[in-house]
């Protein structure tokens, strides 16, 4: 493989990237649904789940990539999850079975 300036720039960007820009993504719960149904994040990013409904939600995932259970919490409160491995994470609500969110955790 020839090392072109473009390739070099790409390799440098990849080398610097991990952890350098861990971001936070806010997903609100309102009217028994997530504010987005699909979300793409980078490995190491945080998703903050904010409850904007006047009743409780219980956000969880049984996905292999990231399984978690944020427990039941009410209006105005939020909890966070760090997505530390790449892959697909299906997020659901234990109180409202119709609530679904697919998070793609990119490398
Ligand atoms: Cu819910």
PDB file of C-alpha atoms and ligand atoms in Angstrom:
ATOM      1  CA  UNK A   1       0.000   0.000   0.000  1.00  0.00           C
ATOM      2  CA  UNK A   2       1.315   3.478  -0.908  1.00  0.00           C
ATOM      3  CA  UNK A   3       1.156   6.018   1.866  1.00  0.00           C
ATOM      4  CA  UNK A   4      -0.412   9.114   0.292  1.00  0.00           C
ATOM      5  CA  UNK A   5      -0.869  12.375   2.209  1.00  0.00           C
ATOM      6  CA  UNK A   6      -4.619  11.690   2.287  1.00  0.00           C
ATOM      7  CA  UNK A   7      -4.163   8.226   3.746  1.00  0.00           C
ATOM      8  CA  UNK A   8      -1.707   9.592   6.274  1.00  0.00           C
ATOM      9  CA  UNK A   9      -4.216  12.252   7.359  1.00  0.00           C
ATOM     10  CA  UNK A  10      -6.912   9.589   7.746  1.00  0.00           C
ATOM     11  CA  UNK A  11      -4.640   7.339   9.793  1.00  0.00           C
ATOM     12  CA  UNK A  12      -3.663  10.251  12.035  1.00  0.00           C
ATOM     13  CA  UNK A  13      -7.300  11.186  12.559  1.00  0.00           C
ATOM     14  CA  UNK A  14      -8.136   7.598  13.512  1.00  0.00           C
ATOM     15  CA  UNK A  15      -5.185   7.425  15.891  1.00  0.00           C
ATOM     16  CA  UNK A  16      -6.252  10.605  17.678  1.00  0.00           C
ATOM     17  CA  UNK A  17      -9.980   9.900  17.660  1.00  0.00           C
ATOM     18  CA  UNK A  18     -10.593   7.350  20.469  1.00  0.00           C
ATOM     19  CA  UNK A  19     -11.655   9.154  23.610  1.00  0.00           C
ATOM     20  CA  UNK A  20     -10.698  12.529  22.228  1.00  0.00           C
ATOM     21  CA  UNK A  21     -14.255  13.586  21.465  1.00  0.00           C
ATOM     22  CA  UNK A  22     -16.504  11.429  23.637  1.00  0.00           C
ATOM     23  CA  UNK A  23     -19.834  13.128  23.191  1.00  0.00           C
ATOM     24  CA  UNK A  24     -23.161  13.210  24.953  1.00  0.00           C
ATOM     25  CA  UNK A  25     -26.439  12.610  23.122  1.00  0.00           C
ATOM     26  CA  UNK A  26     -29.734  13.555  24.729  1.00  0.00           C
ATOM     27  CA  UNK A  27     -32.808  11.416  24.034  1.00  0.00           C
ATOM     28  CA  UNK A  28     -36.002  12.618  25.663  1.00  0.00           C
ATOM     29  CA  UNK A  29     -39.050  10.538  26.527  1.00  0.00           C
ATOM     30  CA  UNK A  30     -42.283  12.352  25.729  1.00  0.00           C
ATOM     31  CA  UNK A  31     -45.791  11.110  24.917  1.00  0.00           C
ATOM     32  CA  UNK A  32     -44.636   7.547  25.511  1.00  0.00           C
ATOM     33  CA  UNK A  33     -41.995   7.690  22.819  1.00  0.00           C
ATOM     34  CA  UNK A  34     -38.331   8.435  22.381  1.00  0.00           C
ATOM     35  CA  UNK A  35     -37.461  11.745  20.683  1.00  0.00           C
ATOM     36  CA  UNK A  36     -35.628   9.704  18.011  1.00  0.00           C
ATOM     37  CA  UNK A  37     -36.120   6.110  16.890  1.00  0.00           C
ATOM     38  CA  UNK A  38     -32.585   5.725  15.563  1.00  0.00           C
ATOM     39  CA  UNK A  39     -29.363   7.188  16.806  1.00  0.00           C
ATOM     40  CA  UNK A  40     -25.736   6.801  15.748  1.00  0.00           C
ATOM     41  CA  UNK A  41     -23.030   7.430  18.321  1.00  0.00           C
ATOM     42  CA  UNK A  42     -19.328   6.753  18.613  1.00  0.00           C
ATOM     43  CA  UNK A  43     -17.835   4.178  20.940  1.00  0.00           C
ATOM     44  CA  UNK A  44     -17.336   5.824  24.319  1.00  0.00           C
ATOM     45  CA  UNK A  45     -20.165   8.314  23.854  1.00  0.00           C
ATOM     46  CA  UNK A  46     -22.820   8.852  26.504  1.00  0.00           C
ATOM     47  CA  UNK A  47     -26.572   8.831  25.951  1.00  0.00           C
ATOM     48  CA  UNK A  48     -28.629  10.833  28.421  1.00  0.00           C
ATOM     49  CA  UNK A  49     -32.245   9.684  28.752  1.00  0.00           C
ATOM     50  CA  UNK A  50     -34.434  12.541  29.979  1.00  0.00           C
ATOM     51  CA  UNK A  51     -38.022  11.933  31.055  1.00  0.00           C
ATOM     52  CA  UNK A  52     -40.294  14.748  29.816  1.00  0.00           C
ATOM     53  CA  UNK A  53     -43.506  12.862  30.563  1.00  0.00           C
ATOM     54  CA  UNK A  54     -45.545  13.392  33.750  1.00  0.00           C
ATOM     55  CA  UNK A  55     -45.218   9.674  34.505  1.00  0.00           C
ATOM     56  CA  UNK A  56     -42.392   7.215  34.999  1.00  0.00           C
ATOM     57  CA  UNK A  57     -40.333   5.410  32.384  1.00  0.00           C
ATOM     58  CA  UNK A  58     -37.949   2.510  32.899  1.00  0.00           C
ATOM     59  CA  UNK A  59     -35.364   2.450  30.132  1.00  0.00           C
ATOM     60  CA  UNK A  60     -33.420  -0.738  29.591  1.00  0.00           C
ATOM     61  CA  UNK A  61     -31.609  -2.869  27.025  1.00  0.00           C
ATOM     62  CA  UNK A  62     -31.024  -6.578  26.785  1.00  0.00           C
ATOM     63  CA  UNK A  63     -28.584  -6.170  23.878  1.00  0.00           C
ATOM     64  CA  UNK A  64     -25.355  -8.155  23.908  1.00  0.00           C
ATOM     65  CA  UNK A  65     -23.336  -5.049  23.101  1.00  0.00           C
ATOM     66  CA  UNK A  66     -24.721  -3.166  26.087  1.00  0.00           C
ATOM     67  CA  UNK A  67     -27.271  -4.426  28.546  1.00  0.00           C
ATOM     68  CA  UNK A  68     -28.508  -2.025  31.229  1.00  0.00           C
ATOM     69  CA  UNK A  69     -31.525  -1.113  33.311  1.00  0.00           C
ATOM     70  CA  UNK A  70     -31.913   2.520  34.381  1.00  0.00           C
ATOM     71  CA  UNK A  71     -34.798   1.717  36.721  1.00  0.00           C
ATOM     72  CA  UNK A  72     -38.037   3.641  37.000  1.00  0.00           C
ATOM     73  CA  UNK A  73     -37.787   7.427  37.189  1.00  0.00           C
ATOM     74  CA  UNK A  74     -40.140  10.354  36.827  1.00  0.00           C
ATOM     75  CA  UNK A  75     -40.641  13.726  35.190  1.00  0.00           C
ATOM     76  CA  UNK A  76     -37.642  15.976  34.735  1.00  0.00           C
ATOM     77  CA  UNK A  77     -35.111  13.360  35.740  1.00  0.00           C
ATOM     78  CA  UNK A  78     -32.448  11.892  33.508  1.00  0.00           C
ATOM     79  CA  UNK A  79     -29.996   9.016  33.602  1.00  0.00           C
ATOM     80  CA  UNK A  80     -26.995   8.258  31.448  1.00  0.00           C
ATOM     81  CA  UNK A  81     -25.460   5.216  29.764  1.00  0.00           C
ATOM     82  CA  UNK A  82     -21.934   5.018  28.357  1.00  0.00           C
ATOM     83  CA  UNK A  83     -21.811   2.958  25.158  1.00  0.00           C
ATOM     84  CA  UNK A  84     -18.356   1.465  25.402  1.00  0.00           C
ATOM     85  CA  UNK A  85     -18.529  -1.201  22.676  1.00  0.00           C
ATOM     86  CA  UNK A  86     -19.408  -0.968  18.991  1.00  0.00           C
ATOM     87  CA  UNK A  87     -22.540  -2.627  17.631  1.00  0.00           C
ATOM     88  CA  UNK A  88     -26.313  -2.305  17.703  1.00  0.00           C
ATOM     89  CA  UNK A  89     -28.120  -1.577  20.967  1.00  0.00           C
ATOM     90  CA  UNK A  90     -31.898  -1.909  21.115  1.00  0.00           C
ATOM     91  CA  UNK A  91     -33.348   0.284  23.840  1.00  0.00           C
ATOM     92  CA  UNK A  92     -36.824  -0.286  25.300  1.00  0.00           C
ATOM     93  CA  UNK A  93     -39.047   0.854  28.151  1.00  0.00           C
ATOM     94  CA  UNK A  94     -40.310  -1.676  30.674  1.00  0.00           C
ATOM     95  CA  UNK A  95     -43.452   0.399  31.307  1.00  0.00           C
ATOM     96  CA  UNK A  96     -44.351   1.079  27.654  1.00  0.00           C
ATOM     97  CA  UNK A  97     -43.620  -1.900  25.360  1.00  0.00           C
ATOM     98  CA  UNK A  98     -44.182   0.194  22.204  1.00  0.00           C
ATOM     99  CA  UNK A  99     -41.186   2.415  22.965  1.00  0.00           C
ATOM    100  CA  UNK A 100     -38.202   1.418  20.827  1.00  0.00           C
ATOM    101  CA  UNK A 101     -34.897   3.045  20.018  1.00  0.00           C
ATOM    102  CA  UNK A 102     -32.058   1.559  17.963  1.00  0.00           C
ATOM    103  CA  UNK A 103     -28.623   2.921  18.734  1.00  0.00           C
ATOM    104  CA  UNK A 104     -25.774   2.213  16.378  1.00  0.00           C
ATOM    105  CA  UNK A 105     -22.487   2.454  18.222  1.00  0.00           C
ATOM    106  CA  UNK A 106     -19.810   3.118  15.625  1.00  0.00           C
ATOM    107  CA  UNK A 107     -16.131   2.346  16.066  1.00  0.00           C
TER     108      UNK A 107
HETATM  109 CU1  LIG B   1     -41.932   4.383  29.197  1.00  0.00          CU
END
